[in-house]
XYZ file of C-alpha atoms in Angstrom:
730
model
C -27.736 -37.721 -5.846
C -24.176 -38.153 -4.559
C -22.387 -35.101 -3.161
C -18.855 -35.994 -2.070
C -15.182 -35.171 -2.048
C -13.000 -36.768 -4.703
C -10.807 -38.274 -1.991
C -13.552 -40.810 -1.253
C -12.674 -42.689 -4.490
C -16.265 -43.035 -5.607
C -17.054 -45.385 -8.503
C -17.841 -42.808 -11.171
C -16.641 -42.099 -14.692
C -14.423 -39.023 -14.529
C -12.335 -37.546 -17.344
C -8.768 -38.778 -17.469
C -7.652 -35.194 -16.821
C -9.133 -35.399 -13.343
C -6.386 -37.803 -12.298
C -3.749 -35.234 -13.231
C -5.448 -32.186 -11.714
C -5.411 -31.228 -8.045
C -8.390 -28.856 -8.120
C -11.694 -29.427 -9.907
C -15.405 -30.096 -9.638
C -17.507 -32.647 -11.521
C -21.222 -32.146 -12.184
C -23.407 -34.882 -13.658
C -27.132 -34.457 -13.211
C -29.756 -36.372 -15.148
C -33.246 -35.147 -15.985
C -34.665 -37.110 -13.056
C -32.304 -35.384 -10.604
C -29.961 -38.305 -10.077
C -26.222 -38.019 -10.555
C -23.278 -36.682 -8.639
C -21.465 -33.545 -7.554
C -17.848 -34.357 -6.757
C -15.000 -31.961 -6.007
C -11.454 -31.920 -4.720
C -12.219 -29.223 -2.126
C -15.091 -29.010 0.314
C -15.732 -25.380 -0.598
C -16.052 -26.371 -4.255
C -19.050 -28.553 -3.367
C -20.866 -25.488 -2.088
C -19.665 -23.493 -5.100
C -21.048 -26.197 -7.409
C -24.503 -26.036 -5.865
C -24.495 -22.267 -6.133
C -23.392 -22.483 -9.763
C -26.349 -24.731 -10.509
C -28.719 -22.083 -9.168
C -27.069 -19.188 -10.999
C -28.294 -19.722 -14.543
C -24.771 -19.633 -16.017
C -24.919 -20.411 -19.752
C -22.375 -23.269 -19.604
C -24.626 -25.327 -17.328
C -27.094 -26.559 -19.933
C -29.185 -29.642 -19.275
C -27.417 -31.500 -22.054
C -23.946 -30.787 -20.656
C -24.991 -31.627 -17.126
C -26.575 -34.898 -18.214
C -23.357 -35.910 -19.978
C -21.191 -34.746 -17.108
C -19.320 -31.463 -16.821
C -15.773 -31.310 -15.465
C -14.650 -27.858 -14.302
C -10.956 -27.572 -13.428
C -10.154 -24.787 -10.945
C -7.550 -22.217 -11.901
C -6.239 -21.901 -8.349
C -6.162 -24.891 -6.037
C -5.104 -22.713 -3.099
C -6.982 -19.428 -2.690
C -7.451 -17.622 0.584
C -8.501 -14.260 1.986
C -5.450 -12.597 3.488
C -5.430 -10.158 6.430
C -9.200 -10.608 6.269
C -10.576 -7.217 7.284
C -14.114 -7.894 8.547
C -13.830 -11.562 9.480
C -10.685 -11.338 11.620
C -8.837 -8.048 11.350
C -9.292 -4.324 11.981
C -12.693 -3.975 10.277
C -14.229 -6.661 12.481
C -16.290 -4.104 14.421
C -18.112 -3.292 11.173
C -21.790 -2.608 11.636
C -24.173 -5.206 10.132
C -21.424 -7.711 9.318
C -22.831 -11.230 8.811
C -20.038 -13.829 9.247
C -22.012 -16.708 7.755
C -22.983 -14.750 4.647
C -19.345 -13.854 4.312
C -17.898 -17.380 4.407
C -20.653 -18.556 2.068
C -19.598 -15.853 -0.401
C -15.968 -16.961 -0.131
C -16.881 -20.554 -0.913
C -19.183 -19.564 -3.767
C -16.444 -17.434 -5.326
C -14.000 -20.348 -5.330
C -11.892 -19.711 -2.232
C -10.422 -22.763 -0.545
C -9.353 -21.363 2.843
C -10.461 -18.860 5.459
C -8.505 -16.925 8.064
C -9.608 -17.473 11.664
C -7.384 -15.622 14.146
C -9.593 -12.690 15.076
C -9.851 -11.264 18.569
C -13.142 -11.691 20.406
C -13.261 -7.973 21.269
C -12.650 -5.073 18.920
C -9.519 -3.952 20.813
C -6.592 -5.966 22.259
C -5.401 -6.332 25.827
C -2.000 -4.635 25.821
C 0.209 -2.677 28.196
C 0.424 1.021 27.377
C 1.308 4.426 28.729
C -0.455 7.769 28.520
C -0.675 9.542 25.140
C 0.307 6.448 23.185
C -1.529 4.952 20.227
C 0.666 1.876 19.928
C -1.555 -0.782 21.568
C -4.128 -0.339 18.795
C -1.677 -1.869 16.344
C -2.149 -5.193 18.141
C -5.788 -5.323 17.059
C -4.872 -6.882 13.696
C -2.883 -10.011 12.834
C -2.872 -10.918 16.551
C -0.159 -13.365 17.547
C 0.049 -16.410 19.794
C 0.077 -14.353 22.978
C -3.547 -13.303 22.444
C -4.869 -16.864 22.160
C -2.771 -19.196 24.289
C -0.106 -19.213 26.948
C 2.604 -21.720 27.774
C 4.330 -22.482 31.078
C 6.751 -19.708 30.121
C 4.062 -17.020 29.700
C 1.375 -18.219 32.077
C -0.097 -15.337 34.059
C 1.068 -12.586 31.705
C -2.417 -12.180 30.199
C -5.719 -12.931 31.963
C -6.852 -16.497 31.374
C -10.390 -15.398 30.523
C -9.033 -13.078 27.809
C -7.048 -15.891 26.199
C -9.964 -18.313 26.459
C -12.370 -15.831 24.878
C -10.052 -15.265 21.935
C -9.298 -18.960 21.425
C -12.993 -19.827 21.556
C -13.674 -17.124 18.973
C -10.916 -18.526 16.749
C -12.516 -21.983 17.013
C -15.939 -20.515 16.219
C -14.628 -18.825 13.064
C -12.953 -22.067 12.005
C -16.161 -24.029 12.618
C -18.164 -21.584 10.531
C -15.742 -21.723 7.614
C -15.544 -25.494 7.855
C -19.330 -25.741 7.372
C -18.749 -24.333 3.882
C -15.709 -26.485 3.174
C -13.103 -23.780 3.835
C -9.847 -24.860 5.451
C -8.792 -22.677 8.408
C -5.520 -20.785 8.680
C -4.029 -17.898 10.642
C -2.260 -14.618 9.822
C -0.094 -13.439 12.733
C 2.447 -10.755 13.528
C 5.365 -12.711 14.982
C 7.742 -12.756 16.768
C 5.398 -10.638 18.871
C 6.485 -8.414 21.737
C 6.164 -9.301 25.389
C 5.443 -6.799 28.171
C 8.350 -5.597 30.274
C 7.040 -7.448 33.308
C 7.891 -10.658 31.424
C 11.493 -9.561 30.907
C 11.755 -8.529 34.556
C 11.236 -12.223 35.284
C 13.342 -13.551 32.375
C 15.873 -10.817 31.507
C 18.080 -13.128 29.445
C 15.217 -13.734 27.002
C 15.021 -10.097 25.868
C 15.441 -9.951 22.089
C 14.961 -7.125 19.593
C 13.359 -3.751 20.117
C 10.765 -3.639 17.344
C 8.451 -0.688 18.032
C 8.451 2.559 16.079
C 10.120 4.894 18.580
C 8.214 7.932 17.367
C 4.820 6.293 17.794
C 5.496 4.496 21.072
C 6.070 5.793 24.590
C 7.078 2.386 25.913
C 9.800 0.378 24.146
C 8.602 -3.033 22.950
C 10.833 -6.101 22.830
C 10.409 -9.581 21.426
C 11.856 -12.705 22.962
C 15.296 -13.821 21.782
C 14.201 -16.041 18.933
C 17.214 -18.406 18.912
C 17.140 -19.227 22.610
C 16.131 -22.889 23.141
C 13.519 -21.899 25.733
C 11.937 -19.434 23.299
C 11.966 -22.005 20.524
C 10.163 -24.433 22.808
C 7.633 -21.728 23.769
C 6.726 -21.201 20.104
C 6.403 -24.930 19.477
C 4.136 -25.346 22.478
C 2.037 -22.298 21.583
C 1.366 -23.478 18.047
C 0.635 -27.003 19.259
C -2.058 -25.618 21.589
C -3.717 -23.797 18.712
C -3.492 -26.829 16.435
C -4.956 -28.961 19.210
C -7.910 -26.545 19.331
C -8.222 -26.559 15.520
C -6.705 -29.863 14.291
C -7.296 -29.088 10.619
C -5.466 -25.750 10.775
C -3.652 -25.658 7.450
C -1.289 -22.680 7.397
C 0.247 -19.812 9.303
C 1.102 -16.559 7.555
C 3.856 -14.642 9.356
C 3.794 -10.853 9.083
C 6.611 -9.095 10.846
C 9.002 -6.176 11.316
C 6.069 -3.841 11.889
C 3.255 -3.149 14.365
C 4.763 -4.824 17.403
C 6.672 -7.698 15.821
C 10.083 -8.266 14.318
C 13.087 -10.533 13.857
C 16.344 -9.857 15.645
C 19.231 -8.101 13.914
C 17.328 -7.515 10.670
C 18.022 -4.235 8.907
C 14.392 -3.093 8.603
C 13.626 -2.820 12.318
C 12.512 0.734 13.049
C 15.404 1.394 15.425
C 17.874 -0.454 13.202
C 19.596 -3.796 13.681
C 19.418 -4.942 17.271
C 18.651 -8.005 19.365
C 19.856 -10.396 21.988
C 23.204 -12.190 22.260
C 22.222 -15.636 21.009
C 22.633 -14.924 17.314
C 25.303 -12.228 16.972
C 27.957 -12.905 19.607
C 30.917 -11.020 18.217
C 31.757 -8.315 15.697
C 30.664 -9.234 12.201
C 30.426 -7.223 9.015
C 27.104 -6.157 7.544
C 26.836 -9.101 5.158
C 27.563 -11.681 7.848
C 24.937 -10.158 10.135
C 22.401 -10.260 7.302
C 23.286 -13.906 6.695
C 22.955 -14.808 10.375
C 19.645 -12.940 10.692
C 18.235 -14.568 7.566
C 19.231 -18.056 8.663
C 17.715 -17.426 12.086
C 14.401 -16.470 10.470
C 14.392 -19.752 8.575
C 15.041 -21.651 11.816
C 12.092 -19.842 13.384
C 9.784 -20.768 10.510
C 10.916 -24.387 10.389
C 10.506 -24.684 14.147
C 6.857 -23.683 13.739
C 6.285 -25.987 10.789
C 7.797 -28.914 12.622
C 5.526 -28.374 15.609
C 2.370 -28.203 13.487
C 3.480 -31.111 11.288
C 3.145 -33.468 14.248
C -0.612 -33.128 13.695
C -0.750 -32.006 10.059
C 2.335 -32.881 7.978
C 1.105 -30.607 5.175
C 0.929 -27.507 7.386
C 2.399 -24.456 5.597
C 4.341 -21.614 7.209
C 4.405 -18.571 4.942
C 6.582 -15.484 5.448
C 5.606 -12.079 4.140
C 8.988 -11.315 2.637
C 8.899 -7.584 1.768
C 10.634 -6.316 4.929
C 13.816 -8.273 4.267
C 15.736 -6.531 1.523
C 19.257 -7.419 2.650
C 18.311 -10.772 4.210
C 16.171 -11.727 1.201
C 18.437 -14.301 -0.467
C 19.527 -15.915 2.791
C 15.903 -16.469 3.802
C 14.811 -17.871 0.456
C 17.833 -20.169 0.289
C 16.751 -21.936 3.480
C 13.126 -22.508 2.505
C 11.641 -25.713 1.192
C 8.440 -27.699 1.070
C 5.821 -26.230 3.454
C 8.068 -23.270 4.371
C 7.496 -20.589 1.782
C 6.990 -16.858 1.225
C 4.374 -14.435 -0.083
C 4.320 -10.959 -1.570
C 2.339 -8.654 -3.899
C 4.877 -9.518 -6.598
C 7.384 -12.323 -6.883
C 9.895 -9.647 -7.885
C 9.867 -7.807 -4.557
C 13.198 -6.902 -3.067
C 12.342 -5.186 0.141
C 9.443 -2.866 -0.546
C 10.684 -2.129 -4.049
C 8.484 -3.525 -6.832
C 8.614 -2.996 -10.587
C 5.012 -1.870 -11.056
C 3.867 1.710 -11.622
C 0.373 3.128 -12.050
C -1.114 2.270 -15.477
C -1.782 5.956 -16.221
C 0.971 7.711 -14.262
C 4.483 6.229 -14.639
C 5.811 8.410 -11.820
C 3.232 6.901 -9.430
C 5.237 3.916 -8.163
C 4.656 1.012 -5.801
C 1.187 -0.114 -6.911
C 1.920 -3.864 -6.733
C -0.840 -5.699 -4.903
C -3.262 -2.787 -5.187
C -6.302 -2.531 -7.454
C -4.079 -0.758 -10.007
C -1.849 -3.819 -10.407
C -3.625 -5.718 -13.202
C -0.710 -7.130 -15.224
C 2.242 -9.400 -14.532
C 5.812 -8.803 -15.683
C 7.326 -11.685 -17.660
C 10.159 -11.879 -15.133
C 7.676 -13.135 -12.522
C 7.652 -16.535 -14.237
C 11.436 -16.859 -13.951
C 11.305 -16.231 -10.192
C 8.461 -18.736 -9.888
C 10.459 -21.408 -11.686
C 13.482 -20.759 -9.476
C 11.338 -21.209 -6.373
C 9.740 -24.386 -7.641
C 13.141 -25.853 -8.443
C 13.843 -25.488 -4.730
C 10.516 -27.119 -3.788
C 8.985 -23.807 -2.732
C 5.523 -22.714 -3.887
C 5.204 -18.945 -3.281
C 1.922 -17.090 -2.732
C 0.914 -13.906 -4.586
C -1.657 -11.515 -3.161
C -4.082 -9.285 -5.026
C -6.811 -6.768 -4.148
C -10.544 -7.149 -4.732
C -11.973 -4.620 -2.288
C -11.446 -1.260 -0.632
C -9.047 -2.643 1.977
C -5.692 -0.855 1.534
C -7.127 0.897 -1.529
C -10.051 3.208 -0.740
C -10.948 2.638 2.893
C -13.599 2.769 4.310
C -15.774 2.347 1.177
C -17.756 -0.815 0.482
C -18.879 -2.520 -2.696
C -17.178 -0.439 -5.392
C -17.388 -2.309 -8.717
C -14.154 -2.961 -10.605
C -14.721 -6.549 -11.813
C -12.739 -6.201 -15.037
C -9.637 -5.048 -13.160
C -9.895 -8.000 -10.770
C -10.485 -10.449 -13.610
C -7.555 -9.057 -15.609
C -5.243 -9.497 -12.632
C -6.307 -13.076 -11.954
C -6.003 -13.941 -15.641
C -2.482 -12.507 -15.746
C -1.551 -14.384 -12.570
C -2.853 -17.648 -14.021
C -0.987 -17.121 -17.285
C 2.199 -16.587 -15.274
C 1.719 -20.072 -13.814
C 1.124 -19.073 -10.191
C -1.173 -21.520 -8.421
C -1.402 -20.034 -4.916
C -3.063 -16.669 -4.415
C -4.465 -14.612 -1.570
C -7.003 -11.812 -1.597
C -5.680 -8.983 0.581
C -8.375 -7.769 2.952
C -10.798 -10.432 1.790
C -14.213 -9.490 0.420
C -15.204 -7.248 3.388
C -18.884 -6.813 4.334
C -20.512 -8.902 1.607
C -24.049 -8.956 3.026
C -24.123 -5.162 2.764
C -23.028 -5.120 -0.897
C -25.693 -7.399 -2.421
C -25.115 -6.419 -6.069
C -21.309 -6.314 -6.028
C -19.884 -7.888 -9.212
C -16.309 -8.409 -7.998
C -16.932 -11.862 -6.405
C -18.612 -12.931 -9.641
C -15.472 -11.968 -11.566
C -13.336 -13.949 -9.097
C -15.587 -16.999 -9.495
C -15.374 -16.745 -13.274
C -11.565 -16.564 -13.210
C -11.541 -19.616 -10.954
C -14.020 -21.935 -12.718
C -14.517 -20.454 -16.232
C -11.130 -18.907 -17.110
C -11.765 -19.025 -20.844
C -15.047 -17.176 -20.659
C -14.899 -13.477 -21.679
C -15.458 -11.189 -18.718
C -17.997 -9.160 -20.726
C -20.156 -12.281 -21.042
C -19.754 -13.063 -17.337
C -20.893 -9.587 -16.349
C -23.723 -9.555 -18.876
C -25.138 -12.767 -17.427
C -24.845 -11.461 -13.880
C -26.418 -8.127 -14.814
C -29.297 -9.979 -16.460
C -29.937 -11.803 -13.179
C -30.010 -8.495 -11.333
C -31.989 -6.190 -13.616
C -33.328 -8.293 -16.504
C -32.188 -8.584 -20.098
C -33.620 -5.201 -21.075
C -31.446 -3.332 -18.523
C -28.355 -5.555 -18.418
C -26.340 -3.589 -20.969
C -27.066 -0.356 -19.144
C -25.745 -1.837 -15.907
C -22.577 -3.342 -17.380
C -21.854 -0.036 -19.129
C -22.210 1.789 -15.809
C -19.782 -0.646 -14.161
C -17.334 -0.070 -17.003
C -17.668 3.720 -16.806
C -16.967 3.625 -13.090
C -13.887 1.473 -13.634
C -12.639 3.933 -16.253
C -12.896 6.719 -13.684
C -11.348 4.626 -10.925
C -8.371 3.797 -13.129
C -7.635 7.520 -13.381
C -7.141 7.895 -9.638
C -3.508 8.217 -8.572
C -2.284 6.183 -5.626
C -1.612 8.636 -2.792
C 0.815 7.276 -0.232
C -0.794 6.083 3.019
C -4.134 7.781 2.224
C -4.970 5.075 -0.310
C -4.324 2.437 2.321
C -5.446 2.769 5.930
C -4.268 6.386 6.129
C -7.515 7.956 4.965
C -9.136 6.703 8.177
C -6.016 6.909 10.337
C -5.654 10.608 9.546
C -9.406 11.221 10.084
C -9.515 12.779 6.637
C -13.285 13.093 6.459
C -14.002 14.615 9.856
C -10.999 16.798 10.690
C -11.399 20.519 9.897
C -10.015 21.463 6.493
C -8.224 24.692 7.377
C -4.928 26.462 6.577
C -3.694 26.192 10.182
C -4.971 23.226 12.203
C -3.694 24.740 15.437
C -5.854 27.803 14.959
C -8.652 25.460 16.026
C -8.544 25.368 19.855
C -7.513 22.014 21.311
C -10.911 21.292 22.932
C -12.596 21.657 19.541
C -10.130 19.245 17.920
C -10.465 16.574 20.587
C -13.362 14.736 18.925
C -11.175 13.497 16.063
C -7.701 13.636 17.613
C -8.858 11.242 20.333
C -9.268 8.412 17.830
C -6.868 9.326 15.039
C -3.640 7.440 14.524
C -1.402 10.199 15.776
C 0.165 11.290 19.017
C 0.679 14.783 20.373
C 3.910 15.501 18.441
C 3.167 13.711 15.177
C 3.395 16.258 12.349
C 0.380 14.492 10.809
C -1.755 16.290 13.411
C -1.205 19.612 11.659
C 0.394 18.724 8.320
C -1.679 16.701 5.838
C 1.386 15.740 3.806
C 3.288 14.015 6.610
C 2.983 11.182 9.092
C 5.619 10.771 11.796
C 8.921 10.716 9.870
C 7.369 10.021 6.464
C 6.825 12.567 3.696
C 3.606 11.532 1.965
C 2.848 14.391 -0.439
C 5.067 17.172 -1.737
C 4.040 20.496 -3.228
C 4.680 19.247 -6.766
C 3.143 15.795 -6.362
C 0.108 17.331 -4.658
C -0.388 19.747 -7.547
C -0.154 17.024 -10.180
C -2.350 14.503 -8.362
C -5.067 17.090 -7.672
C -5.131 18.008 -11.369
C -5.166 14.328 -12.381
C -8.166 13.663 -10.143
C -10.030 16.701 -11.477
C -9.500 15.660 -15.073
C -9.579 11.856 -15.021
C -11.838 11.002 -12.095
C -14.145 13.724 -10.805
C -15.054 14.972 -14.283
C -16.194 11.437 -15.170
C -18.107 10.729 -11.978
C -20.570 13.616 -12.092
C -22.206 12.634 -15.419
C -22.217 8.971 -14.373
C -24.075 9.797 -11.164
C -26.577 11.948 -13.054
C -27.170 9.125 -15.522
C -27.665 6.547 -12.772
C -30.113 8.882 -11.050
C -32.158 9.175 -14.224
C -32.072 5.412 -14.872
C -33.192 4.552 -11.349
C -36.032 7.060 -11.518
C -37.423 5.273 -14.569
C -37.439 1.824 -12.999
C -39.271 0.023 -10.229
C -38.703 -2.975 -7.983
C -35.353 -4.737 -7.863
C -33.877 -3.069 -11.003
C -34.479 0.301 -9.349
C -32.799 -0.936 -6.167
C -29.741 -2.125 -8.092
C -29.195 1.162 -9.910
C -29.935 3.218 -6.797
C -27.417 1.189 -4.811
C -24.790 1.687 -7.526
C -25.524 5.408 -7.695
C -24.988 5.771 -3.957
C -21.729 3.807 -3.990
C -20.422 5.937 -6.852
C -21.481 9.023 -4.898
C -19.629 7.780 -1.829
C -16.507 7.309 -3.940
C -16.946 10.803 -5.394
C -16.962 12.279 -1.885
C -13.961 10.130 -0.936
C -11.861 11.009 -3.959
C -12.810 14.690 -3.698
C -11.491 14.743 -0.122
C -8.351 13.001 -1.361
C -8.051 15.690 -4.008
C -8.534 18.344 -1.312
C -5.638 16.906 0.703
C -3.385 17.122 -2.361
C -4.502 20.706 -3.039
C -3.817 21.600 0.600
C -0.250 20.328 0.298
C 0.257 22.167 -2.987
C -0.914 25.518 -1.653
C 0.086 25.473 2.022
C 3.596 24.335 1.126
C 3.638 26.815 -1.743
C 2.648 29.644 0.588
C 5.244 28.734 3.233
C 8.031 28.308 0.682
C 7.228 31.475 -1.267
C 9.470 34.543 -1.113
C 7.122 36.614 -3.256
C 3.842 38.167 -2.051
C 2.160 37.495 -5.390
C 2.824 33.768 -5.079
C 1.601 33.771 -1.486
C -1.599 35.528 -2.554
C -2.186 33.009 -5.342
C -1.640 30.088 -2.962
C -4.085 31.597 -0.438
C -6.699 32.124 -3.134
C -6.312 28.562 -4.425
C -6.464 27.162 -0.910
C -9.683 29.030 -0.175
C -11.121 27.646 -3.393
C -10.156 24.129 -2.263
C -11.858 24.813 1.083
C -15.028 25.856 -0.735
C -14.897 22.618 -2.701
C -14.364 20.480 0.389
C -17.242 22.135 2.245
C -19.560 21.439 -0.692
C -18.217 17.899 -0.825
C -18.825 17.150 2.868
C -22.309 18.652 2.787
C -23.016 16.288 -0.105
C -21.643 13.361 1.877
C -23.889 14.258 4.815
C -26.898 14.345 2.517
C -25.959 10.953 1.065
C -25.545 9.315 4.459
C -28.844 10.748 5.704
C -30.811 9.468 2.697
C -29.191 6.274 1.374
C -30.520 2.858 2.309
C -27.200 1.241 1.337
C -24.254 0.633 3.641
C -21.759 2.470 1.441
C -18.891 2.540 3.927
C -17.596 0.649 6.928
C -18.543 2.196 10.242
C -17.953 0.645 13.609
C -20.978 -0.822 15.315
C -19.226 -0.946 18.696
C -17.235 2.201 19.424
C -15.099 4.834 17.796
C -11.695 3.656 16.578
C -9.951 4.720 13.384
C -13.355 4.009 11.846
C -16.306 6.172 12.766
C -18.777 4.887 15.292
C -21.954 4.812 13.244
C -23.948 6.882 15.711
C -21.374 9.704 15.580
C -20.583 9.851 11.878
C -22.941 12.556 10.624
C -22.410 14.701 13.710
C -18.634 14.525 13.199
C -19.051 15.645 9.596
C -21.272 18.535 10.646
C -18.654 19.544 13.200
C -16.038 19.543 10.445
C -18.178 21.902 8.361
C -18.740 24.242 11.312
C -15.074 24.401 12.331
C -13.851 24.734 8.752
C -16.116 27.730 8.182
C -15.051 29.267 11.493
C -11.265 28.921 11.057
C -10.795 28.931 7.303
C -9.347 32.431 7.001
C -6.247 31.994 9.149
C -2.909 32.172 7.382
C -1.286 28.852 6.438
C 1.018 27.703 9.210
C 2.898 24.548 10.167
C 4.846 24.572 13.423
C 8.443 23.555 12.610
C 8.990 22.503 16.230
C 6.150 19.964 16.276
C 8.605 17.084 16.769
C 10.062 18.495 19.962
C 6.938 19.055 22.027
C 6.662 17.568 25.532
C 3.829 15.256 26.475
C 0.662 17.208 27.343
C 0.577 18.205 30.994
C 4.345 18.680 31.222
C 6.676 21.540 30.360
C 10.399 21.770 29.781
C 12.465 23.453 32.525
C 12.001 27.208 32.669
C 14.175 28.996 30.150
C 14.840 25.864 28.116
C 13.874 25.726 24.465
C 13.075 22.628 22.457
C 13.155 24.465 19.148
C 15.042 22.718 16.389
C 16.602 26.093 15.631
C 17.591 26.906 19.213
């Protein structure tokens, strides 16, 4: 038996199509076990072996004996901002890295992301009462892995070595399964002020969010020749450590990174003197900033190309609405861009929720399952310039329903990948990756991804039926696929709630904070357990107002009312009978079929408790805002009554969640196995939920109240001068 890459030019009879295709696998296996498995990608070799053991109907003995050529739909397919393997879920309890990369390869991925920190938190300068350093825990940049003569001594050498060794370890593990390594970094990253005390002329743009930070953060001046050399040397050091590193994805203008003089910096256009040296109008500044970004990207690509000429530098392009065309005009082969839609212009995308037209901005989420015809036109324009863009999609809870694991929506994933393929896009990335795969052993989503990759013409119903048969036998397969479908139908009815349906559900400590009309009626010492690890600072309105976060309005009275009603009708009403049915099915089975249905029941239950809390947040906004805006006592009374009803519902919901977590044998959500962060520390989870119940019952009858002067509060431990008022109305 020969198992080899196609690049070895083995003497075998392949279809003529193989010479024209860049991504495929070839299986020829005789009755006596001789033959060959040949593929264009190392990961496809592993996928081929796993296909042979899966019992898929296409792999008959007759077809295998004659030789079976399977072209791959996507020759470039990577996890992107890979939550558990490299990013902010990497402290997940019971995460098995090797199981994870094996699942990627089996599903038809070609790359893996490797720049994860060795520890679960970064080494960053900070000041008291500031959350900002935690943003550096994901998409870590060069400064966390290597130094150059310019930055030597800024970070401890042992910290850099530990992170670089971890990066190499992740690359080695992926390489064992044929996955090519790449990195996703926030760049240009900030430097601490002690660096600029030494090199003041290298200070570039202020990029931090001034409401979240207590210490301004600045990048280096990106056009300065010394800075350009620093970036070349930094990337060369990483490529030297991982010579087959194949790409770098650049995320920016957020979370401690940004490009000078771009319009989407939190404090507005700003930067050093090496790009904008005299008065220019808005358009000329946008042009100069866009061209500078291209120089930055090409500088990186040129450095890496000395080792790997095919190295790709990929810019996440959403932040650059006004610089958009200038950036794209300067790109070319191996310098490209990525987005949740090829039609992005800034953060504006043409896709709305499939059920709720007013629910906008769903591109890239699980609700984005179709592709507008105009996407093809943009793709053709890019290709005419020699640029191959990357489109990302969602297959898991990351940025959708965090922190839940293993929710089945295989038809939605398959529909999206089919639509992407029909559009002609060849490069895709799975946002958040596949999360904690070893703890979701019956999850059908990777099977749907594999089918879209290697069997694109095969109906998804047949794919799922075959997989269900493997799990529970032919007699129960239809019951399982129907349950998956019924869950998807309910999931599709969920509106996308800004921030909460991304990382905000955990950031805002939605599950463990007291659900009360006035958060500040709860004494500060009793709130400390969740405020300590939530993504808010002392004067963030999100501490006391569920519909806001810093300067952002997330939920209004009207949108909260509509979304709560939508969830009642389209989601929660469907989940209860599904759970009851799964309970009955599991009770009538034994062995592995029982385990499969029990696992699904518990994951659906976890989603029910999640979406009910999401519904509670919307109801809170509807009724607290309604009460505070009312000029009529009757309206106030109605809002109070409705809010108390929502509190009753949330208490019942959290008690149910506690019961689930105390009885399930499945890992239905991500909890940290190391320490509390925005995710619960596993040892504390149930106790936090019980504390929420106790405090909610104790403080539920206070009148709704939101302090209008929240913004103007001093840092804890200080006071304004006597007689001074910080009231907005003073």
